[in-house]
Tab-separated table of C-alpha atoms in Angstrom:
chain	number	residue	atom	x	y	z
A	1	MET	CA	97.493	-10.340	-330.963
A	2	ARG	CA	95.073	-11.270	-328.194
A	3	ALA	CA	96.648	-12.365	-324.920
A	4	SER	CA	94.894	-13.307	-321.707
A	5	VAL	CA	95.446	-14.802	-318.272
A	6	MET	CA	93.076	-16.521	-315.868
A	7	LEU	CA	92.925	-15.152	-312.339
A	8	HIS	CA	91.237	-16.446	-309.199
A	9	LEU	CA	90.115	-13.317	-307.335
A	10	PRO	CA	87.827	-14.419	-304.483
A	11	ALA	CA	88.881	-11.801	-301.940
A	12	LEU	CA	88.609	-8.881	-304.359
A	13	THR	CA	85.208	-10.228	-305.422
A	14	ARG	CA	83.947	-10.545	-301.835
A	15	CYS	CA	85.257	-7.063	-301.005
A	16	GLY	CA	83.304	-5.638	-303.947
A	17	GLN	CA	86.398	-4.405	-305.775
A	18	ILE	CA	85.941	-6.034	-309.206
A	19	SER	CA	83.890	-3.198	-310.730
A	20	ARG	CA	86.464	-0.643	-309.636
A	21	LEU	CA	89.280	-2.784	-311.019
A	22	ALA	CA	87.442	-3.331	-314.303
A	23	GLY	CA	87.282	0.422	-314.802
A	24	ALA	CA	90.938	0.884	-313.897
A	25	VAL	CA	92.271	-1.866	-316.181
A	26	SER	CA	90.062	-0.630	-319.008
A	27	LYS	CA	91.942	2.682	-318.949
A	28	LEU	CA	95.140	0.652	-319.389
A	29	GLY	CA	93.897	-1.171	-322.489
A	30	LEU	CA	92.780	-4.366	-320.747
A	31	ILE	CA	89.435	-5.937	-319.944
A	32	ILE	CA	88.422	-8.197	-317.061
A	33	ARG	CA	85.455	-10.543	-317.444
A	34	GLY	CA	84.188	-13.988	-316.524
A	35	ALA	CA	86.510	-16.912	-317.204
A	36	HIS	CA	84.633	-17.946	-320.342
A	37	GLY	CA	85.044	-14.604	-322.058
A	38	GLU	CA	82.705	-11.866	-323.135
A	39	GLY	CA	79.305	-11.946	-321.481
A	40	SER	CA	80.165	-14.796	-319.103
A	41	SER	CA	79.673	-14.575	-315.370
A	42	PRO	CA	82.669	-15.266	-313.110
A	43	LYS	CA	81.853	-18.713	-311.730
A	44	GLY	CA	84.143	-19.661	-308.868
A	45	ASP	CA	85.608	-16.146	-308.801
A	46	LEU	CA	87.618	-16.967	-311.944
A	47	TYR	CA	88.272	-14.058	-314.264
A	48	GLN	CA	89.926	-13.602	-317.625
A	49	LEU	CA	92.163	-10.563	-317.997
A	50	SER	CA	92.972	-9.784	-321.623
A	51	ASN	CA	94.198	-6.992	-323.816
A	52	GLN	CA	91.579	-5.116	-325.800
A	53	ILE	CA	93.910	-2.829	-327.727
A	54	THR	CA	95.757	-4.841	-330.358
A	55	LEU	CA	96.441	-2.337	-333.124
A	56	GLY	CA	99.444	-0.058	-333.006
A	57	ILE	CA	101.337	-1.858	-330.253
A	58	THR	CA	103.940	-4.585	-330.496
A	59	GLU	CA	103.339	-8.084	-329.172
A	60	LYS	CA	106.040	-7.491	-326.576
A	61	ALA	CA	104.363	-4.282	-325.386
A	62	ALA	CA	100.992	-6.046	-325.152
A	63	LEU	CA	102.487	-8.925	-323.165
A	64	ASP	CA	104.508	-6.617	-320.915
A	65	ASN	CA	101.385	-4.569	-320.130
A	66	LEU	CA	99.349	-7.712	-319.409
A	67	GLN	CA	102.084	-9.126	-317.180
A	68	SER	CA	102.497	-5.877	-315.265
A	69	ILE	CA	98.775	-5.473	-314.591
A	70	THR	CA	98.444	-9.173	-313.717
A	71	LEU	CA	101.149	-8.854	-311.067
A	72	GLN	CA	99.431	-5.781	-309.623
A	73	LEU	CA	96.097	-7.625	-309.444
A	74	VAL	CA	97.734	-10.658	-307.821
A	75	ASN	CA	99.303	-8.422	-305.169
A	76	GLN	CA	95.982	-6.657	-304.540
A	77	GLU	CA	94.270	-10.055	-304.213
A	78	ARG	CA	96.889	-11.232	-301.700
A	79	ASP	CA	96.424	-8.106	-299.607
A	80	ALA	CA	92.632	-8.462	-299.790
A	81	ARG	CA	92.888	-12.123	-298.703
A	82	LYS	CA	94.809	-11.211	-295.581
A	83	ALA	CA	92.290	-8.535	-294.637
A	84	LEU	CA	89.261	-10.660	-295.529
A	85	LEU	CA	90.347	-13.755	-293.617
A	86	GLU	CA	91.047	-11.781	-290.446
A	87	ASN	CA	87.261	-11.614	-290.167
A	88	PRO	CA	86.156	-14.779	-288.304
A	89	ALA	CA	82.891	-14.940	-290.272
A	90	GLU	CA	84.797	-14.992	-293.570
A	91	SER	CA	87.337	-17.593	-292.457
A	92	ASP	CA	84.434	-19.697	-291.167
A	93	LYS	CA	83.005	-19.728	-294.712
A	94	VAL	CA	86.201	-21.417	-295.899
A	95	TRP	CA	85.876	-24.184	-293.302
A	96	ARG	CA	82.159	-24.625	-294.000
A	97	ALA	CA	82.852	-24.905	-297.732
A	98	LEU	CA	85.433	-27.622	-297.082
A	99	GLY	CA	82.987	-29.481	-294.835
A	100	ILE	CA	80.248	-29.413	-297.459
A	101	LEU	CA	82.603	-30.594	-300.205
A	102	GLN	CA	83.815	-33.452	-297.979
A	103	THR	CA	80.295	-34.684	-297.196
A	104	ALA	CA	77.877	-33.657	-299.962
A	105	ARG	CA	76.070	-36.352	-301.932
A	106	LEU	CA	74.949	-34.005	-304.732
A	107	LEU	CA	76.884	-30.978	-305.994
A	108	SER	CA	75.637	-28.842	-308.855
A	109	GLY	CA	78.265	-27.202	-311.010
A	110	ASP	CA	77.476	-23.734	-309.659
A	111	GLU	CA	77.485	-24.834	-306.019
A	112	PHE	CA	80.725	-26.732	-306.547
A	113	MET	CA	82.461	-23.718	-308.092
A	114	GLU	CA	81.282	-21.433	-305.283
A	115	LEU	CA	82.508	-23.840	-302.597
A	116	VAL	CA	85.764	-24.848	-304.261
A	117	SER	CA	86.591	-21.162	-304.748
A	118	LEU	CA	86.375	-20.667	-300.982
A	119	VAL	CA	88.491	-23.770	-300.360
A	120	ARG	CA	91.074	-22.555	-302.873
A	121	LEU	CA	91.107	-19.205	-301.064
A	122	GLY	CA	91.796	-21.027	-297.792
A	123	CYS	CA	94.552	-23.134	-299.347
A	124	ALA	CA	96.239	-20.138	-300.970
A	125	ALA	CA	96.084	-18.238	-297.670
A	126	GLY	CA	97.659	-21.152	-295.774
A	127	MET	CA	94.542	-21.892	-293.707
A	128	LEU	CA	94.019	-25.383	-295.128
A	129	ASP	CA	96.486	-28.217	-295.668
A	130	THR	CA	94.918	-29.362	-298.935
A	131	PRO	CA	97.480	-28.897	-301.728
A	132	LEU	CA	96.586	-26.040	-304.058
A	133	GLU	CA	97.363	-28.281	-307.046
A	134	LYS	CA	94.667	-30.719	-305.938
A	135	VAL	CA	92.096	-27.936	-305.730
A	136	ASN	CA	93.142	-26.587	-309.131
A	137	GLU	CA	92.741	-30.053	-310.645
A	138	LEU	CA	89.275	-30.392	-309.103
A	139	MET	CA	88.228	-27.040	-310.564
A	140	ILE	CA	89.027	-28.406	-314.025
A	141	SER	CA	88.050	-32.058	-313.711
A	142	MET	CA	84.640	-31.409	-312.138
A	143	GLN	CA	83.269	-29.348	-315.022
A	144	PRO	CA	80.155	-30.869	-316.635
A	145	ALA	CA	81.715	-31.816	-319.978
A	146	THR	CA	84.791	-33.286	-318.299
A	147	ILE	CA	82.674	-35.468	-316.015
A	148	THR	CA	80.520	-36.646	-318.924
A	149	ALA	CA	83.581	-37.448	-321.044
A	150	ALA	CA	85.219	-39.349	-318.178
A	151	GLN	CA	82.044	-41.389	-317.645
A	152	GLY	CA	81.900	-42.226	-321.348
A	153	ARG	CA	78.156	-41.700	-321.534
A	154	ASN	CA	75.541	-39.002	-321.282
A	155	LEU	CA	74.378	-38.268	-317.749
A	156	THR	CA	71.364	-36.475	-316.372
A	157	SER	CA	72.204	-33.393	-314.337
A	158	GLN	CA	71.404	-35.282	-311.122
A	159	GLN	CA	73.678	-38.177	-312.127
A	160	ARG	CA	76.448	-35.706	-312.958
A	161	ASP	CA	75.930	-33.928	-309.615
A	162	ALA	CA	76.202	-37.275	-307.798
A	163	VAL	CA	79.379	-38.240	-309.674
A	164	ARG	CA	80.872	-34.805	-308.954
A	165	ALA	CA	80.077	-35.091	-305.232
A	166	GLU	CA	81.501	-38.611	-305.015
A	167	GLN	CA	84.727	-37.675	-306.789
A	168	VAL	CA	85.186	-34.501	-304.747
A	169	ARG	CA	84.631	-36.407	-301.484
A	170	SER	CA	87.171	-39.001	-302.588
A	171	ALA	CA	89.760	-36.414	-303.638
A	172	LEU	CA	89.451	-34.408	-300.430
A	173	ALA	CA	89.439	-37.499	-298.195
A	174	ALA	CA	92.760	-38.605	-299.669
A	175	GLY	CA	94.417	-35.702	-297.873
């Protein structure tokens, strides 16, 4: 049985800890990689943590191991967030990201994910008043295929970037 969880790890990423963690979880029978699986890069600091050993262990053991390691990673991320955001330059990046998202007229998918990751970091750390649920919804609804499907027609990349920027501005202006 393959089991996985998605994790948003911006502070551990910015502190350069992901490689170390990848090695550590590998020794425990898990693998950490980009959100879209093997070979994908971690856009928006989203990672997939999944079991790699499936033979010889029960489903319960696999799930218990995944849950235990997930909780450890979440706690490490929380600690890293506190330390990271004590640095004025790092907390400033959160505010700048919010400002860009609230005013941009074009947002590529990559730029959006980079900026929204910082905003989500700020929300999770209690720096920003934007509800975390709203940011999570934006992370999903502003993906290229989702935008195209919602528009009901094919869009050029520039059209999609304009739609993304408009919808993000609207969502973040609504408080």
